Short mmCIF file of C-alpha atoms and ligand atoms in Angstrom, two decimals:
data_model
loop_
_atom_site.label_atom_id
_atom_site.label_comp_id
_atom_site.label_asym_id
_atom_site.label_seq_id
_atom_site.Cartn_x
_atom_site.Cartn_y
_atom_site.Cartn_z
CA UNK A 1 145.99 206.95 171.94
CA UNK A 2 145.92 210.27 173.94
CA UNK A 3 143.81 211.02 177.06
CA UNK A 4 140.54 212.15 175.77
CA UNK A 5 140.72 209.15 173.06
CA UNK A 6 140.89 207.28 175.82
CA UNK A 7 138.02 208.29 177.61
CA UNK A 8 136.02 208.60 174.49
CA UNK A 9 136.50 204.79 174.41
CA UNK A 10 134.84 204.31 177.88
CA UNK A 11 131.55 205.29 176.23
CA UNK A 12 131.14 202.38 173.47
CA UNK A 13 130.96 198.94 174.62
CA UNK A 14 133.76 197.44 172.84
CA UNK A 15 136.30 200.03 175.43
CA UNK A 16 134.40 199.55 178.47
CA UNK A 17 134.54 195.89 178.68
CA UNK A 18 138.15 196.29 179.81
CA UNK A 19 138.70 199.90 180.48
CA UNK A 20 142.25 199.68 182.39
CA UNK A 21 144.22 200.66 179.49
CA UNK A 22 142.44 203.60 178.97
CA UNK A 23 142.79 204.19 182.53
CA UNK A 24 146.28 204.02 182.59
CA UNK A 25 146.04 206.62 179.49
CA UNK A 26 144.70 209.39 181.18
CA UNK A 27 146.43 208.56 184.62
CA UNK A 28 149.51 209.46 182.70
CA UNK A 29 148.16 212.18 181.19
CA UNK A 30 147.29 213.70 184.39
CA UNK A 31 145.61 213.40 187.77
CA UNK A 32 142.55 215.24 186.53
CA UNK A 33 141.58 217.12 183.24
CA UNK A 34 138.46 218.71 182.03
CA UNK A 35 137.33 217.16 179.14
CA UNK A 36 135.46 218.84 176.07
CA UNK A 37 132.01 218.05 177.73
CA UNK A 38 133.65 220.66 180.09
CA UNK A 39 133.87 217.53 182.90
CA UNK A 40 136.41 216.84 185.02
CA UNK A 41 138.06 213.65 185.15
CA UNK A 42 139.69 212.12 188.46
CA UNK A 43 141.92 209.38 187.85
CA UNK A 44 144.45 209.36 191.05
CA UNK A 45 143.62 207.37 194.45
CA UNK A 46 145.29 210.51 195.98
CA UNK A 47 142.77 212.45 194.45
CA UNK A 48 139.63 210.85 194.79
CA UNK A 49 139.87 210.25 198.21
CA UNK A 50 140.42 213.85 199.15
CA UNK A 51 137.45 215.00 197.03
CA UNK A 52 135.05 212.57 198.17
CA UNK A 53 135.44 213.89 201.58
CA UNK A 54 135.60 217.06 200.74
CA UNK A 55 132.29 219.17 202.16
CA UNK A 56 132.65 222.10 199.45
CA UNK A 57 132.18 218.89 197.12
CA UNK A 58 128.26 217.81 196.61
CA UNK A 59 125.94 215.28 195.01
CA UNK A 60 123.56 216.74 192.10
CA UNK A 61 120.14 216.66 194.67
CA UNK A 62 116.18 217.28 193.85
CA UNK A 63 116.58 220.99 194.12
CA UNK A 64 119.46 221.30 191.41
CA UNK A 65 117.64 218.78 189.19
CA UNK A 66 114.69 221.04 189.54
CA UNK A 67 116.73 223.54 187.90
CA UNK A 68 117.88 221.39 185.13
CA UNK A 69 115.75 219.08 184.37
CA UNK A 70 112.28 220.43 185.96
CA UNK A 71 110.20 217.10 184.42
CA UNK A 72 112.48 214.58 186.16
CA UNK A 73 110.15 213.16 189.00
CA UNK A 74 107.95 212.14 186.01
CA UNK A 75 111.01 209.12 185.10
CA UNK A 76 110.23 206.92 188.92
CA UNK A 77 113.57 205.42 188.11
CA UNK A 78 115.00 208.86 188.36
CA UNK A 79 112.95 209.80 191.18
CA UNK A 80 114.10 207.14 193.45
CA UNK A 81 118.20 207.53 193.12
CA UNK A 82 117.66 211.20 193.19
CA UNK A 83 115.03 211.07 196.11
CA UNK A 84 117.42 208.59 197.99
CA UNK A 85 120.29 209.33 201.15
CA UNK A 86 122.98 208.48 197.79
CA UNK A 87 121.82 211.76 195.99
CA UNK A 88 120.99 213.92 198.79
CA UNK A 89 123.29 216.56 200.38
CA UNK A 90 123.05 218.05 204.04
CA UNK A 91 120.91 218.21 206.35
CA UNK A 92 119.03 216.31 204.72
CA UNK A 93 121.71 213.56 203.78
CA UNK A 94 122.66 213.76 207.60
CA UNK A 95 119.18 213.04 208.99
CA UNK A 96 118.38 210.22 206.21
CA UNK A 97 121.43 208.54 206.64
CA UNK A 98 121.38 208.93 210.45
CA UNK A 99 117.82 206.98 210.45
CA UNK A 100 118.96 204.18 207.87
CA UNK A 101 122.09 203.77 209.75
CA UNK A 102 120.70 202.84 213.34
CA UNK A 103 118.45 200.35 211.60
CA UNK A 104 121.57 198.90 209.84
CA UNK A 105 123.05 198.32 213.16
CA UNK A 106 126.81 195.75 213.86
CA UNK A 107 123.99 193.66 215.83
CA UNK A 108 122.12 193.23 213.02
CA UNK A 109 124.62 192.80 210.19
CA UNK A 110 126.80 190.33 212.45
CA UNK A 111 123.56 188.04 213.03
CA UNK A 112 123.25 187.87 208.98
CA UNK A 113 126.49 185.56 208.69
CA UNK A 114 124.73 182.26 209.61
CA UNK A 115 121.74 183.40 207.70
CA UNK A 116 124.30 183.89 204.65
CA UNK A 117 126.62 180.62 205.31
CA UNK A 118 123.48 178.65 205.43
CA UNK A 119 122.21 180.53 201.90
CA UNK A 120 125.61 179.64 200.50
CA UNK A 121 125.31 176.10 201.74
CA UNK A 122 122.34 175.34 199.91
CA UNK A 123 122.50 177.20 196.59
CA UNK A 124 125.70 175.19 196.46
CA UNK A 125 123.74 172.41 197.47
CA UNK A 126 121.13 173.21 194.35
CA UNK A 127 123.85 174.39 191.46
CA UNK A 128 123.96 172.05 188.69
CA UNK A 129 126.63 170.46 186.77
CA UNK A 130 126.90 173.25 184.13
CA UNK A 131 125.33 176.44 185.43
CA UNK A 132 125.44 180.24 185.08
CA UNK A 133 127.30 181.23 188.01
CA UNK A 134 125.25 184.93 188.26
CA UNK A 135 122.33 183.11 187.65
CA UNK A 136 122.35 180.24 190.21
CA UNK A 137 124.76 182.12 192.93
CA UNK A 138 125.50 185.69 192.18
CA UNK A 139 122.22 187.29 191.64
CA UNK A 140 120.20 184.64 194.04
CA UNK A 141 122.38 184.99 197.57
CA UNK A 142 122.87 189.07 198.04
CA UNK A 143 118.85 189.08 196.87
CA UNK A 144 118.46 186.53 199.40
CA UNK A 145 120.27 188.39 202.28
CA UNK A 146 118.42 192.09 201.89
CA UNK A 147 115.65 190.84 201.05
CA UNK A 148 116.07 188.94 205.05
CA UNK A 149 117.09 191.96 206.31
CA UNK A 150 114.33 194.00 204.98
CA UNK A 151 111.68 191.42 205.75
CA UNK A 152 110.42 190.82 201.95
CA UNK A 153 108.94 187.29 201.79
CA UNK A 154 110.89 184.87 199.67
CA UNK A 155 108.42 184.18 196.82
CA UNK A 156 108.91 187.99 195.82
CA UNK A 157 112.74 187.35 195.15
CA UNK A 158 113.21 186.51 191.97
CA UNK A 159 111.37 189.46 190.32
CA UNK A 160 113.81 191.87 191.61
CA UNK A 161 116.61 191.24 189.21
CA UNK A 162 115.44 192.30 186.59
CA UNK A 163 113.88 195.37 187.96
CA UNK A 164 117.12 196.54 189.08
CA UNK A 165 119.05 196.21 186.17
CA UNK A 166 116.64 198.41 184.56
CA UNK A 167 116.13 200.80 186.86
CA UNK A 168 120.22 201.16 187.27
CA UNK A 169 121.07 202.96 184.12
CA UNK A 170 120.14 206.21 185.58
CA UNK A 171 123.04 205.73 186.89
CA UNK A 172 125.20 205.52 183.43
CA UNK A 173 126.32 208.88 181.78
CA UNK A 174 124.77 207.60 178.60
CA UNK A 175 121.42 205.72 178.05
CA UNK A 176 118.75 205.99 175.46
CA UNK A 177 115.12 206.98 175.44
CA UNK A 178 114.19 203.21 175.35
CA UNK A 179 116.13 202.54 178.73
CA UNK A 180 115.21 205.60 180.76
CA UNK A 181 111.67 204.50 179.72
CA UNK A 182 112.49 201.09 181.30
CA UNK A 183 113.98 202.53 184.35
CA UNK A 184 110.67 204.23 184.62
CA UNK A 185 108.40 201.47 184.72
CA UNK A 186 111.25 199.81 187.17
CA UNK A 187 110.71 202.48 189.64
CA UNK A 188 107.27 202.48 189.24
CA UNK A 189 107.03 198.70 190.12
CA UNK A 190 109.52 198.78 192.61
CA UNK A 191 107.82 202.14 194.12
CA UNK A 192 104.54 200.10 194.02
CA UNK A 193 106.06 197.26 195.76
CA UNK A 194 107.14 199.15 198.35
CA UNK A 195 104.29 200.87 199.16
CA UNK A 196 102.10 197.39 199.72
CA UNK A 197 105.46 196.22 201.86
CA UNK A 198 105.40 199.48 203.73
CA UNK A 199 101.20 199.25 204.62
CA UNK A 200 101.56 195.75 205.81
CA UNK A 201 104.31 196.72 208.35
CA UNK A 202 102.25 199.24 209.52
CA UNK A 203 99.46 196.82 210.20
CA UNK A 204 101.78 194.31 211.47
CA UNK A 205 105.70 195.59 212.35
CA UNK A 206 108.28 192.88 212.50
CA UNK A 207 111.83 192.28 213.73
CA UNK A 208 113.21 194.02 210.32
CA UNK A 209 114.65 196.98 208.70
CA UNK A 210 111.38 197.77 206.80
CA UNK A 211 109.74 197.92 209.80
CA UNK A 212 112.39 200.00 211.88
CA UNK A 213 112.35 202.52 208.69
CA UNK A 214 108.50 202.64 209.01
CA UNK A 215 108.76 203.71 212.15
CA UNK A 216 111.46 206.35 211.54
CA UNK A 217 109.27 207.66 209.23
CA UNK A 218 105.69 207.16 211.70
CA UNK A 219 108.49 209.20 214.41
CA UNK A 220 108.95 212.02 211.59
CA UNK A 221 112.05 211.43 211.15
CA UNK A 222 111.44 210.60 207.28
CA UNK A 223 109.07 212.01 204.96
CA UNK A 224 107.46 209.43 203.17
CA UNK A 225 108.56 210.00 200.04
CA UNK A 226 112.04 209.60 201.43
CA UNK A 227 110.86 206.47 203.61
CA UNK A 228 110.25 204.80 199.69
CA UNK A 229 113.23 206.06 197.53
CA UNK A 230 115.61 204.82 200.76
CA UNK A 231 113.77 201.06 200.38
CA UNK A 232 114.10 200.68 197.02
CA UNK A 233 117.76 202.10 197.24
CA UNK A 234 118.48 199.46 200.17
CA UNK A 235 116.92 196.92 198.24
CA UNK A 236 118.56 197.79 194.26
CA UNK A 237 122.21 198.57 196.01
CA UNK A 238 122.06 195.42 198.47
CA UNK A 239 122.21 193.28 195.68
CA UNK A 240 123.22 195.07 192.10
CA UNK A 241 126.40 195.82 193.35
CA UNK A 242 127.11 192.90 195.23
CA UNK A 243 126.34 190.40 192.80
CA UNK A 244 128.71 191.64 190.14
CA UNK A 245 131.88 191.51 193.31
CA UNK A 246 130.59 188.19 193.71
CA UNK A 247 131.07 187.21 189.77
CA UNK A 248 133.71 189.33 189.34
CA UNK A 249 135.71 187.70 192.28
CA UNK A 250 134.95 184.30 191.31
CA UNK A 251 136.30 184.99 187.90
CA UNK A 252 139.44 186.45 189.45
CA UNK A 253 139.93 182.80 191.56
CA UNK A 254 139.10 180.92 188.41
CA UNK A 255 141.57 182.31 186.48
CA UNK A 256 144.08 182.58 189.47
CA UNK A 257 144.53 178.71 190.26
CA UNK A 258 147.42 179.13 192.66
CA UNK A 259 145.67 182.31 194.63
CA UNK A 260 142.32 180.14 194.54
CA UNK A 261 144.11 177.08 195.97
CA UNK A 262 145.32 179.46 199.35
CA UNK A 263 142.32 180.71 199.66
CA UNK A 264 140.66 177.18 200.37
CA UNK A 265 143.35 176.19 202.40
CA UNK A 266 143.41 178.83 204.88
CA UNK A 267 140.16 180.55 205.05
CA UNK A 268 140.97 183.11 207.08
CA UNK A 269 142.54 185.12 203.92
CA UNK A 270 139.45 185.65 202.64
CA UNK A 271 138.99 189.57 203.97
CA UNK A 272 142.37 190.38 201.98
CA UNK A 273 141.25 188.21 199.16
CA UNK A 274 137.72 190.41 198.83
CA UNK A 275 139.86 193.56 199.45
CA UNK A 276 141.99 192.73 196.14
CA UNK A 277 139.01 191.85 194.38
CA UNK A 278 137.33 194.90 195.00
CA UNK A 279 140.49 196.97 194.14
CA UNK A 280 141.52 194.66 190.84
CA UNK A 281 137.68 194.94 189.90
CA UNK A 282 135.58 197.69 191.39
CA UNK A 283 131.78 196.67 190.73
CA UNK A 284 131.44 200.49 191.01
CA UNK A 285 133.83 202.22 188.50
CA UNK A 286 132.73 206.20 189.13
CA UNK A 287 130.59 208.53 190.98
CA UNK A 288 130.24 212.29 190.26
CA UNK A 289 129.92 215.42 192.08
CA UNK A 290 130.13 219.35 191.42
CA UNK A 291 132.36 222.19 193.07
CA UNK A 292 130.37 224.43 195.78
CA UNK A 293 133.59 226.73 195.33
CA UNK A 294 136.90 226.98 193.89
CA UNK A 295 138.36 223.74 194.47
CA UNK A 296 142.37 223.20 194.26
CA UNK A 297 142.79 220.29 192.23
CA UNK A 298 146.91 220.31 192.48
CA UNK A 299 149.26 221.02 190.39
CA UNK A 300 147.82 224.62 190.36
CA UNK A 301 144.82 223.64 189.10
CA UNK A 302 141.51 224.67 190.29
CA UNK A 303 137.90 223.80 189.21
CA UNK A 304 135.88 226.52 189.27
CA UNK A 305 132.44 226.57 190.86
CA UNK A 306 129.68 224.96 189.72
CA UNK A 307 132.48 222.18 188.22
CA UNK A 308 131.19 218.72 187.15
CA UNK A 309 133.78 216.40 189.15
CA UNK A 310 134.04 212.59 187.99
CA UNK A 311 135.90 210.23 190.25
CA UNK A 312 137.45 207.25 188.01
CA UNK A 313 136.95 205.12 190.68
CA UNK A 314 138.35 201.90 189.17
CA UNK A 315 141.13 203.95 187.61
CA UNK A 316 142.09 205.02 191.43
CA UNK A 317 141.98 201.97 192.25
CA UNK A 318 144.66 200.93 189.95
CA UNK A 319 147.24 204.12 190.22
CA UNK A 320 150.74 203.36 190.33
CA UNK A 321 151.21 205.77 193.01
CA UNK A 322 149.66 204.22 195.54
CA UNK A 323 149.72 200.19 194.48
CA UNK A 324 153.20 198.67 193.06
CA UNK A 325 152.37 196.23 190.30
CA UNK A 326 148.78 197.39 190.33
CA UNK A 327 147.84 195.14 187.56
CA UNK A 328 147.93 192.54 188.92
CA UNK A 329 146.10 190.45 191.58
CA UNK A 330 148.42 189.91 194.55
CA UNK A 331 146.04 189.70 197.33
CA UNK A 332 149.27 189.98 199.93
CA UNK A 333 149.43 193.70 199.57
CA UNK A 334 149.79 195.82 202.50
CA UNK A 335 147.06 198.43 203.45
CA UNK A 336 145.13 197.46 200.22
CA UNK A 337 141.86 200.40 200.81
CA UNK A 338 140.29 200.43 197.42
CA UNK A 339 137.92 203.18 197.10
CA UNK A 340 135.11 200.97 196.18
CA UNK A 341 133.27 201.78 198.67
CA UNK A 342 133.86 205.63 198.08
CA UNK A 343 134.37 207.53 200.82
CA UNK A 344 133.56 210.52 202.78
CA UNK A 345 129.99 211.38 204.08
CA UNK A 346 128.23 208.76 201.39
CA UNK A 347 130.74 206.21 201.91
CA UNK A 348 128.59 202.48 200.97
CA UNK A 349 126.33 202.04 204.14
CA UNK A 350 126.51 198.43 203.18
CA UNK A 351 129.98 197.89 203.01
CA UNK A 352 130.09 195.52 206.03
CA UNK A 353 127.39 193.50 204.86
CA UNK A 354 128.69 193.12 201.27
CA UNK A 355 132.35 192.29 202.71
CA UNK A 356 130.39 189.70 205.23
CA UNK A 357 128.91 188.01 201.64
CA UNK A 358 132.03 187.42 200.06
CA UNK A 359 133.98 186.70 203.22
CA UNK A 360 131.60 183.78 203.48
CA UNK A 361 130.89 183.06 200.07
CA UNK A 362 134.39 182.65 198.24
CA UNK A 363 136.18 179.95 200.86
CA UNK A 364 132.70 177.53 201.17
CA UNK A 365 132.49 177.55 197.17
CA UNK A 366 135.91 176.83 197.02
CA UNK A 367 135.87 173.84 199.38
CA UNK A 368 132.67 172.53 198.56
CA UNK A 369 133.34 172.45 194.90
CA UNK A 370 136.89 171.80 194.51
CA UNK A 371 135.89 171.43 190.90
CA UNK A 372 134.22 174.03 189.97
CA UNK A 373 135.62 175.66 186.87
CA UNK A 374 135.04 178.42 183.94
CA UNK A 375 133.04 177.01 180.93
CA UNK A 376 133.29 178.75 177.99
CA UNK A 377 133.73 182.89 177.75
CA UNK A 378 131.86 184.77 180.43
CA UNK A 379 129.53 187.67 178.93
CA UNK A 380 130.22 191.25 180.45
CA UNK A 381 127.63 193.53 181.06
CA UNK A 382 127.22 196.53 178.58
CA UNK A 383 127.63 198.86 181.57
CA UNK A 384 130.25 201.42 182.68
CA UNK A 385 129.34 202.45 186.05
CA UNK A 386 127.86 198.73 187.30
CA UNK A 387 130.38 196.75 186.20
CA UNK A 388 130.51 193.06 186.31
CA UNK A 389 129.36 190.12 184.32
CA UNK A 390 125.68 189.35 183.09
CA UNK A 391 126.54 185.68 182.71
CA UNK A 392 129.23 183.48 183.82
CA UNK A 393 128.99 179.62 182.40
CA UNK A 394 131.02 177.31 185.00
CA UNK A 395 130.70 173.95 185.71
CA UNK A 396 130.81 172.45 189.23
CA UNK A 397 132.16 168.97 188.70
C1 HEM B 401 126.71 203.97 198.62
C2 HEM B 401 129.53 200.71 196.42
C3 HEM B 401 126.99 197.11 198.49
C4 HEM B 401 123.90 200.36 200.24
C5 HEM B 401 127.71 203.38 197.91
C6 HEM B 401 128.77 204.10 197.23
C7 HEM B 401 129.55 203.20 196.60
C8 HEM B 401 129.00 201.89 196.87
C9 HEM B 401 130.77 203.48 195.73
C10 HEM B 401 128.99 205.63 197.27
C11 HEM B 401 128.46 206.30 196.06
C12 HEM B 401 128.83 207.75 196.02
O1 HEM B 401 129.60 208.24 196.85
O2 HEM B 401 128.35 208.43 195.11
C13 HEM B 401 129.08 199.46 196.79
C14 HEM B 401 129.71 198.22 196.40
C15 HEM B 401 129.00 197.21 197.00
C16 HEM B 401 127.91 197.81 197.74
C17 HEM B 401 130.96 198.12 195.52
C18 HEM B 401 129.21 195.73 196.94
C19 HEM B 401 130.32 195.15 196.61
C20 HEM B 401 125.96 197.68 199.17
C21 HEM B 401 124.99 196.96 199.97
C22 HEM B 401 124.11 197.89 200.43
C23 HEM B 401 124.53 199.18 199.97
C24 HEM B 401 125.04 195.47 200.23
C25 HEM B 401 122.89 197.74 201.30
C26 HEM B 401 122.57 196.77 201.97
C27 HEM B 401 124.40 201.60 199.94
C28 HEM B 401 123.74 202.84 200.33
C29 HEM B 401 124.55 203.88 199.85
C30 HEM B 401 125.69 203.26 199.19
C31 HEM B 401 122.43 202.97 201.09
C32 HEM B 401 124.28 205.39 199.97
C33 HEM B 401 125.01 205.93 201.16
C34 HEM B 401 124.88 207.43 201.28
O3 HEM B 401 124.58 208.10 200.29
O4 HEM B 401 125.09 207.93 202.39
N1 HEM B 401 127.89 202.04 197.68
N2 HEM B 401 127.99 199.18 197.58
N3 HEM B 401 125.66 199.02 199.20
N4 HEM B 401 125.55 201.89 199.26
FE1 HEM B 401 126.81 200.53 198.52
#
């Protein structure tokens, strides 16, 4: 297979269910390489870190889709990534950011972990003997915990799944007409949703984040258009992601008997444990930017500007270079910094919080179901940039 076979296969569903190999084809191919869509393809860690922090490097924002795509704020799934801190470049990226970040304060993330061990506690308490593990744990517990944070009453929960997962394949490089239509209406609901949560905290603020973002935006800090993509980003990447580490890693210890049995002996591993996890398995497998200028891309290469960049971020996270033995899960490695999280000016706001879940999650699940086990064959999603399971049978005694 050569390197553009290779990353032909990430694009059918059979190849992107376990795209390593391919990976590993056009790692040794080379660090980058345009392909005949005229992209360029990032497949080092070496690499990808340097470009994500690099500021002649930028996100596609409202004013270049404007140029390309002039009808896009008519698709409300479109409207709210694009509209959001994730696809916005500076100043405005600064100020957004600036204003989500000092409502997403250490104070406020460190006072979610008994909120989240007591979540944990009882949807262990509730799973039943033969259960879907993203169903009755994975989905359920990040929902639970933004959905605290951002003050959304607990009866609303369980409509947001869904919701998400079709408003998330704007983020895919390939969807048809049928999805992008579904990722409309999911904006549009989600958008609506917002904007009833948003009027009741101006009636009535609380002690949470919607509230705090309300009043960045009452302070003009936020225009209010950016005041509802930023919610329904906080509320679609607080969980999405999260859920699919949380499936993902729980696979990994299923499958791993000996690692699993450390783990609940000494919890304090956990935060290398969810490190490896993230690296073995990164829930978020690329991100893409374009050149502001001639960028050196090494080996006397340079992307011209105007260049389409795509950071392989699972494929960094398994390069030779940096990890010995990176196939396989050895959560004793030193240093591990998978670029999960990206990195540079956009790096994951949530990070700590999403760490905080697993940290917590993983060692109670072990220990209060020494039994639990796989069931049958998990189902993967039929996704290439959200990657993680849609269902995962187990059985907890
Ligand atoms: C950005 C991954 C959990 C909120 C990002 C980015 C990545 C990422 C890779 C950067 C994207 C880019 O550079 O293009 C993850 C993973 C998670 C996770 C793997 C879980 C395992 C969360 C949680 C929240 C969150 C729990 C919120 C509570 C955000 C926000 C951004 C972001 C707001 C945009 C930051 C910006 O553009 O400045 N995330 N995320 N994420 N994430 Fe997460």
């Amino acid at each position: 297979m050569d390197h553009l076979t290779a990353l032909g296969s990430l694009f059918d569903s059979e190849g992107r269910h376990d795209p390593y190999p391919a990976y590993d084809v056009m790692r040794a191919h080379a660090p980058v390489f345009q392909a005949p869509d005229e992209r360029w393809y990032v497949t080092t860690h070496a690499l990808a870190n340097r470009l994500l922090r690099d500021p002649a490097v930028r996100l596609a924002d409202a004013s270049d889709y404007d140029q390309f795509w002039p009808e896009w704020r008519e698709n409300r799934g479109v409207a709210s990534v694009v509209l959001s801190m994730l696809q916005s470049n500076p100043p405005d990226h600064t100020r957004v950011r600036r204003a989500a970040a000092a409502t997403f304060t250490p104070r406020r993330i460190a006072a979610m972990r008994d909120v989240m061990t007591a979540q944990v506690e009882d949807l262990i308490k509730q799973m039943p003997a033969e259960a879907d593990f993203m169903t009755a744990f994975a989905y359920p517990l990040p929902v639970g915990v933004i959905c605290a944070l951002l003050g959304v009453p607990e009866a609303d929960r369980p409509w947001f799944r869904q919701r998400a997962h079709d408003l998330t394949i704007v983020l895919e490089p390939i969807s048809t007409v049928e999805e992008m239509n579904l990722a409309d209406v999911a904006g549009r609901e989600l958008e609506d949703y917002f904007v009833g949560l948003i009027a009741e905290r101006q009636k009535n603020p609380q002690e949470d984040l919607t509230s705090a973002l309300v009043e960045a935006g009452a302070g003009g800090t936020l225009t209010g258009e950016e005041l509802l993509a930023n919610l329904v980003l906080l509320l679609v990447a607080g969980f999405e992601t999260t859920a699919n580490l949380l499936g993902t890693g729980l696979h990994l210890l299923l499958t791993n008997p000996a690692q699993a049995g450390r783990l609940r002996a000494d919890h304090d591993l956990a935060p290398a444990f969810v490190e490896e996890i993230l690296r073995y398995d990164s829930p978020v497998q690329l991100t893409s930017r374009f050149a502001t200028e001639p960028i050196d891309l090494g080996d006397g290469v340079t992307a011209p500007p105007g260049a389409a960049l795509t950071m392989l971020l699972g494929a960094a996270n398994r390069d030779p270079a940096r990890y010995d033995d990176p196939h396989r899960f050895d959560p004793d490695r030193p240093a591990i910094q998978p670029v999960s999280f990206g990195g540079g000016a956009h790096y994951c706001l949530g990070a700590p919080l999403a760490r905080m879940e697993a940290q917590v999650a993983f060692p109670l699940l072990l220990t209060l179901l020494p039994r639990l086990n796989l069931n049958g064959d998990p189902v993967r999603r039929d996704r290439l940039v959200l990657r993680g399971f849609s269902e995962l049978p187990v059985t907890t005694a």
